[in-house]
PDB file of C-alpha atoms in Angstrom:
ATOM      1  CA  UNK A   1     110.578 122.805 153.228  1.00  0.00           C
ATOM      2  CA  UNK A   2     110.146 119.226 151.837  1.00  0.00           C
ATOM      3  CA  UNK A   3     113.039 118.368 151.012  1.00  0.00           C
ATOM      4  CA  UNK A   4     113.960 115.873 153.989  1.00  0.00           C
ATOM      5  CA  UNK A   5     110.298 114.378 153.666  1.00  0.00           C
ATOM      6  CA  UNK A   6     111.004 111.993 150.244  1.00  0.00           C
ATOM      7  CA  UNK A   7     107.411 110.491 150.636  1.00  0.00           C
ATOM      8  CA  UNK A   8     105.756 113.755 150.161  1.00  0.00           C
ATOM      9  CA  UNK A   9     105.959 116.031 146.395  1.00  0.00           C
ATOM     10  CA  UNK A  10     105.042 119.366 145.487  1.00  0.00           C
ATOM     11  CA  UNK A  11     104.502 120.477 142.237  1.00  0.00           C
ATOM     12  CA  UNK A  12     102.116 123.585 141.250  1.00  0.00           C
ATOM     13  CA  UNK A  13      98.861 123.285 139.069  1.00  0.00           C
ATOM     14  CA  UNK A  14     100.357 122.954 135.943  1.00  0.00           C
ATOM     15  CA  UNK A  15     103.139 120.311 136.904  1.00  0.00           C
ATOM     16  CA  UNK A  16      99.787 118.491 138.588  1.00  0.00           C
ATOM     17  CA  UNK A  17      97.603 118.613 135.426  1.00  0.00           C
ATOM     18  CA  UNK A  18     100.518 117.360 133.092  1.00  0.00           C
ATOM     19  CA  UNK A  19     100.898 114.214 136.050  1.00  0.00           C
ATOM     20  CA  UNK A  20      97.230 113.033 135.471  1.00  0.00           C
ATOM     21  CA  UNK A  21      97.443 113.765 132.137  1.00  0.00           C
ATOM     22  CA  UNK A  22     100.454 110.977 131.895  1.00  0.00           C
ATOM     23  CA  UNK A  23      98.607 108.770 133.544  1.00  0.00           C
ATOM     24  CA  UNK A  24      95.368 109.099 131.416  1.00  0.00           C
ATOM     25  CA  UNK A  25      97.513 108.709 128.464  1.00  0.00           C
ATOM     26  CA  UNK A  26      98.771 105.821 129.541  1.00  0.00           C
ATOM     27  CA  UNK A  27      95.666 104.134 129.873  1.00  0.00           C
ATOM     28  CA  UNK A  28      94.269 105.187 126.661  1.00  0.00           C
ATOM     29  CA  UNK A  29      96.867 103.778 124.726  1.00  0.00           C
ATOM     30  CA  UNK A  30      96.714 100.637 126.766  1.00  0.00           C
ATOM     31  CA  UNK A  31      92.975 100.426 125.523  1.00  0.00           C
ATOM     32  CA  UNK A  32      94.049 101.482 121.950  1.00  0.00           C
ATOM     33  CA  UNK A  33      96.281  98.242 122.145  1.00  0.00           C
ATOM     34  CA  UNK A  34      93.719  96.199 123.378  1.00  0.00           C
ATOM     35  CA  UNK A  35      91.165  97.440 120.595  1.00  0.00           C
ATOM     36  CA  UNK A  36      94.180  96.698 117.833  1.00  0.00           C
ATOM     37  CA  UNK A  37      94.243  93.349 118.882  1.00  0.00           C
ATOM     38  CA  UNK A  38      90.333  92.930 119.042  1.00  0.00           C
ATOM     39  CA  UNK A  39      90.486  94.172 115.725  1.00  0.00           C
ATOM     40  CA  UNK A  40      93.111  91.570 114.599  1.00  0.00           C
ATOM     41  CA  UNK A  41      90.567  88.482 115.985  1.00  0.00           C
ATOM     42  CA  UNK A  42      87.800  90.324 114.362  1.00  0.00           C
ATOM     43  CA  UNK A  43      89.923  90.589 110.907  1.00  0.00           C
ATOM     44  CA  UNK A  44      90.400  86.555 111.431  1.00  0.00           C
ATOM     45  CA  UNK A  45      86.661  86.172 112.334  1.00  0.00           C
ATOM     46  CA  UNK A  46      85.284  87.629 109.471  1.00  0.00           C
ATOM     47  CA  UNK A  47      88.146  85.786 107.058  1.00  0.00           C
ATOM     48  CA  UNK A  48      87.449  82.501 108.642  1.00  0.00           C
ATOM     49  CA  UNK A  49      83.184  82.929 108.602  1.00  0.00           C
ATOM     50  CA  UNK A  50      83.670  84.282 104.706  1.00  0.00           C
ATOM     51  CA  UNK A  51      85.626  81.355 103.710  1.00  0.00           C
ATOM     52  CA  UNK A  52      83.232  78.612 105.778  1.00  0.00           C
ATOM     53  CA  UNK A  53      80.347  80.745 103.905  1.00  0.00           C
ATOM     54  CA  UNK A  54      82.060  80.014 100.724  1.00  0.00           C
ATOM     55  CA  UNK A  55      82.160  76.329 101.181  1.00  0.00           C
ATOM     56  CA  UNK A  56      78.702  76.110 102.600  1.00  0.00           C
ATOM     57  CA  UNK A  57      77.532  77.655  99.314  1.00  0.00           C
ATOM     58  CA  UNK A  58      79.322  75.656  96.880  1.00  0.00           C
ATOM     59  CA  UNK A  59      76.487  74.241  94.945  1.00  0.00           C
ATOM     60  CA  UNK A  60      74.619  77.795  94.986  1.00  0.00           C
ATOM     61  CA  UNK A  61      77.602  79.750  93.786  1.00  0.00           C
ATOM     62  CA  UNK A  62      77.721  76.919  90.944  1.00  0.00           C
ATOM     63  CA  UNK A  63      73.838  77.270  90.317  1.00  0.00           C
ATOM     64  CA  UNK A  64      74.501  81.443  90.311  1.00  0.00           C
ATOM     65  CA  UNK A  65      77.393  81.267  88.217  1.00  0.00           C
ATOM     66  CA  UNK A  66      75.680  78.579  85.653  1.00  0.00           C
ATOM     67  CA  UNK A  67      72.891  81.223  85.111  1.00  0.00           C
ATOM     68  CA  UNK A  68      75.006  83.877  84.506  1.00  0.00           C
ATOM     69  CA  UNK A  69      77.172  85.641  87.226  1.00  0.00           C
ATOM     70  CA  UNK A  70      81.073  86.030  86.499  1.00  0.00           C
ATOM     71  CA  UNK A  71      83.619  86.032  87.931  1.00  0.00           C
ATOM     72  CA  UNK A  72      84.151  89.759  89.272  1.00  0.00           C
ATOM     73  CA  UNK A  73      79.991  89.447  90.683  1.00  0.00           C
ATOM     74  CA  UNK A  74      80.876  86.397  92.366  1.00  0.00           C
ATOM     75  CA  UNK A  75      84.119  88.299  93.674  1.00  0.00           C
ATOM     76  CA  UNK A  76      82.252  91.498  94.268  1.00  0.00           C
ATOM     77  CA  UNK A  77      79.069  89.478  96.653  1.00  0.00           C
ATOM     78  CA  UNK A  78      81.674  87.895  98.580  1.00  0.00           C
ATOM     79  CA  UNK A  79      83.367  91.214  99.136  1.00  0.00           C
ATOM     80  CA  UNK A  80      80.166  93.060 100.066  1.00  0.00           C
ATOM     81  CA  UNK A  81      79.300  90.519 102.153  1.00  0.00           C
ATOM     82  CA  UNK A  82      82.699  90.897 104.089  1.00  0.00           C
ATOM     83  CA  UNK A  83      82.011  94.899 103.974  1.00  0.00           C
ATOM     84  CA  UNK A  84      78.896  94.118 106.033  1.00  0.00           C
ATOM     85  CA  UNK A  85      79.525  92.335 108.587  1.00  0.00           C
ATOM     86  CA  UNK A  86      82.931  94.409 108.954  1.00  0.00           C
ATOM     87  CA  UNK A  87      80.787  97.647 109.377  1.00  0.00           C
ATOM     88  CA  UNK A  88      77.736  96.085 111.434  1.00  0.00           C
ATOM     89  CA  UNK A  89      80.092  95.254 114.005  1.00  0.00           C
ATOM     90  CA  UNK A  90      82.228  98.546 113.749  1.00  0.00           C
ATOM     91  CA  UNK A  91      79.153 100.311 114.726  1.00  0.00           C
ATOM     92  CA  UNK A  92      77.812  97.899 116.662  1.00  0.00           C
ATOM     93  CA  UNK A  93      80.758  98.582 119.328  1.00  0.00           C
ATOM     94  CA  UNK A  94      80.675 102.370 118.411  1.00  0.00           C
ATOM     95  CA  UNK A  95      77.482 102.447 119.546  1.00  0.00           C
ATOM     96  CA  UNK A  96      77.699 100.189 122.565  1.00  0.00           C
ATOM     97  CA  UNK A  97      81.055 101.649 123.940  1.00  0.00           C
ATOM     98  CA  UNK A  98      79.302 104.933 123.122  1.00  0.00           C
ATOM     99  CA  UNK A  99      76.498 104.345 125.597  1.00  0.00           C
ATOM    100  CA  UNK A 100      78.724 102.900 128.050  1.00  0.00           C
ATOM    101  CA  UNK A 101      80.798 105.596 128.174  1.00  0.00           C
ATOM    102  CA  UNK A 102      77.704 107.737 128.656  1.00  0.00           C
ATOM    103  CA  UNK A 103      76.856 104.894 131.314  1.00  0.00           C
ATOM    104  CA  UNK A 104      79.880 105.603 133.146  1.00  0.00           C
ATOM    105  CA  UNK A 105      80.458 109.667 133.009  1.00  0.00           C
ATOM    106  CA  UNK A 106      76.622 109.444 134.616  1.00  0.00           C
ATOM    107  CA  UNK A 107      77.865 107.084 137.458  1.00  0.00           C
ATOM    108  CA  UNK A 108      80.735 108.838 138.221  1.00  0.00           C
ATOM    109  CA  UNK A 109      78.904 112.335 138.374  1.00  0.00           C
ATOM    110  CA  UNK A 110      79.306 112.602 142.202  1.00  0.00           C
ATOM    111  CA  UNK A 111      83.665 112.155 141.680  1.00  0.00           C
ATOM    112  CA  UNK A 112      83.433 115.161 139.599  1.00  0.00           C
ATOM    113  CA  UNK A 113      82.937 113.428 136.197  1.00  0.00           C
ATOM    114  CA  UNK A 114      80.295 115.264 134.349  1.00  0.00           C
ATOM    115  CA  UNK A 115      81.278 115.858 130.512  1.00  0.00           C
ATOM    116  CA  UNK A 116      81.234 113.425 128.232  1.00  0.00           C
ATOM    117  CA  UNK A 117      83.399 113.451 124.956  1.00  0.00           C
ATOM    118  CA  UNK A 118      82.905 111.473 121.617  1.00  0.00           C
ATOM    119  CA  UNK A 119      86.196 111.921 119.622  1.00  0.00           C
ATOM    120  CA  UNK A 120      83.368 111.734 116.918  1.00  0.00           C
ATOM    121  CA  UNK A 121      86.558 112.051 113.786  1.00  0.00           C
ATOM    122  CA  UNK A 122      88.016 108.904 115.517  1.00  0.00           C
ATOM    123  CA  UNK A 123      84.910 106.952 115.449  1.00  0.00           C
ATOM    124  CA  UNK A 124      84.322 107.684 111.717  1.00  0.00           C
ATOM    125  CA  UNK A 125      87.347 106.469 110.778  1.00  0.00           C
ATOM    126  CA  UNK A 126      87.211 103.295 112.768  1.00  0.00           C
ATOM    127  CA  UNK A 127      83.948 102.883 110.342  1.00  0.00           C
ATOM    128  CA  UNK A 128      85.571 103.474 107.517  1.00  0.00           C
ATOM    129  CA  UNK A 129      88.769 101.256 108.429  1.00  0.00           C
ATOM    130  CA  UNK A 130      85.899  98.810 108.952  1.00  0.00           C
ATOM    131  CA  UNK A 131      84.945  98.504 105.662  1.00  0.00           C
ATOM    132  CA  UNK A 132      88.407  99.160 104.170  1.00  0.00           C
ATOM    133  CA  UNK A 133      89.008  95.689 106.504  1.00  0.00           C
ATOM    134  CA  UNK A 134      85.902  94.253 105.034  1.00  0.00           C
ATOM    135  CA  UNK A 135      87.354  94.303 101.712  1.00  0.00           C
ATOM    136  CA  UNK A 136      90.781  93.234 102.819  1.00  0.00           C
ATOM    137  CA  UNK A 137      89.408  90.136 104.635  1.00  0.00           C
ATOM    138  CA  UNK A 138      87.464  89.292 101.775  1.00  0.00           C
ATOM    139  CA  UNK A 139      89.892  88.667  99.298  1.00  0.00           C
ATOM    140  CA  UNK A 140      91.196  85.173  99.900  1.00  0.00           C
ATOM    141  CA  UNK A 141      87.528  83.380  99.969  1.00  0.00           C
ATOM    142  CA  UNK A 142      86.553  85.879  96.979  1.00  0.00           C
ATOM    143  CA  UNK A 143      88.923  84.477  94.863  1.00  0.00           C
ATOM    144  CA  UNK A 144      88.145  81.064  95.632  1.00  0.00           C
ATOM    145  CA  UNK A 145      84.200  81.624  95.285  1.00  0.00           C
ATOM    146  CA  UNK A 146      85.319  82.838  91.712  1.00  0.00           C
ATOM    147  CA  UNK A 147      87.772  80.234  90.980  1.00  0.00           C
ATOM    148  CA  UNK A 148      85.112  77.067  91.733  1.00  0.00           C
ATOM    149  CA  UNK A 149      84.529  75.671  88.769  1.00  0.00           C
ATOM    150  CA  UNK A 150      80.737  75.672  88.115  1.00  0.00           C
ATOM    151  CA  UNK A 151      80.194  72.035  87.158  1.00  0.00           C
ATOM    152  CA  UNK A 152      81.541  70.130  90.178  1.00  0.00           C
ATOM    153  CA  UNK A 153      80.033  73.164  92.539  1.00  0.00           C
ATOM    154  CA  UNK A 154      76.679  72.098  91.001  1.00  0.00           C
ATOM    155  CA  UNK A 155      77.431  68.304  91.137  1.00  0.00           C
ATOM    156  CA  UNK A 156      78.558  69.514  95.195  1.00  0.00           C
ATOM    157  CA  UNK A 157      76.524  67.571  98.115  1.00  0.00           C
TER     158      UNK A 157
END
């Protein structure tokens, strides 16, 4: 009956449901891209605050290591360090996008919006990429904590 009328389609439920589902998709990954990327300036953030952290503390990683600490401790409170502030944020914006989400499914109650799903799996394992990230971004001012030789880090001003 349509067929002369281009500007106009029919499709039954199904056909409907898969169309919004395309377009939902769609946007999902675009935020999924946009989170990657996010995730790449927080990967530099953390590397670049580690290693300014590292050179702010010259003299007291001399002072530690001139009491006692070795190499792998130094290595090791760098690294947790990283692991930290890698996880505090993860869960910081799990728990903020969290309540936005919950912010937004209770504005748009009157469109027809009224569940709310945590993909609860997914956030876990943004966590725990968190603090596999942690350790990643820590290695480069780890080994130079541990490399700094402990007289001229104590002789450092």
């Amino acid at each position: 009956l349509l067929a002369d009328s281009p500007e106009v389609s029919v499709a039954d439920r199904s056909e409907f449901i898969a169309q919004q589902t395309r377009s939902v998709d769609i946007i999902l990954l675009m935020v999924q891209i946009l989170l990657a990327l996010a995730i790449l300036i927080a990967v530099l953030g953390i590397v670049n605050t580690l290693a300014l952290s590292v050179l702010e503390r010259t003299r007291e990683l001399g002072l530690l290591r001139a009491i006692g600490l070795d190499r792998g401790q130094t290595m090791r409170m760098v690294t947790v360090e990283a692991v930290v502030i890698a996880v505090f944020g993860a869960l910081l914006g799990v728990v903020v996008g969290a309540s936005l989400g919950a912010a937004v499914v209770r504005a748009l109650q009157d469109q027809g919006i009224t569940d709310l799903a945590l993909p609860w799996t997914q956030m876990a394992t943004y966590l725990v990429l968190a603090g596999v990230v942690g350790v990643l971004a820590a290695a480069l001012p780890a080994i130079r904590a541990a490399r700094t030789n402990v007289l001229h880090a104590i002789a450092y001003e």
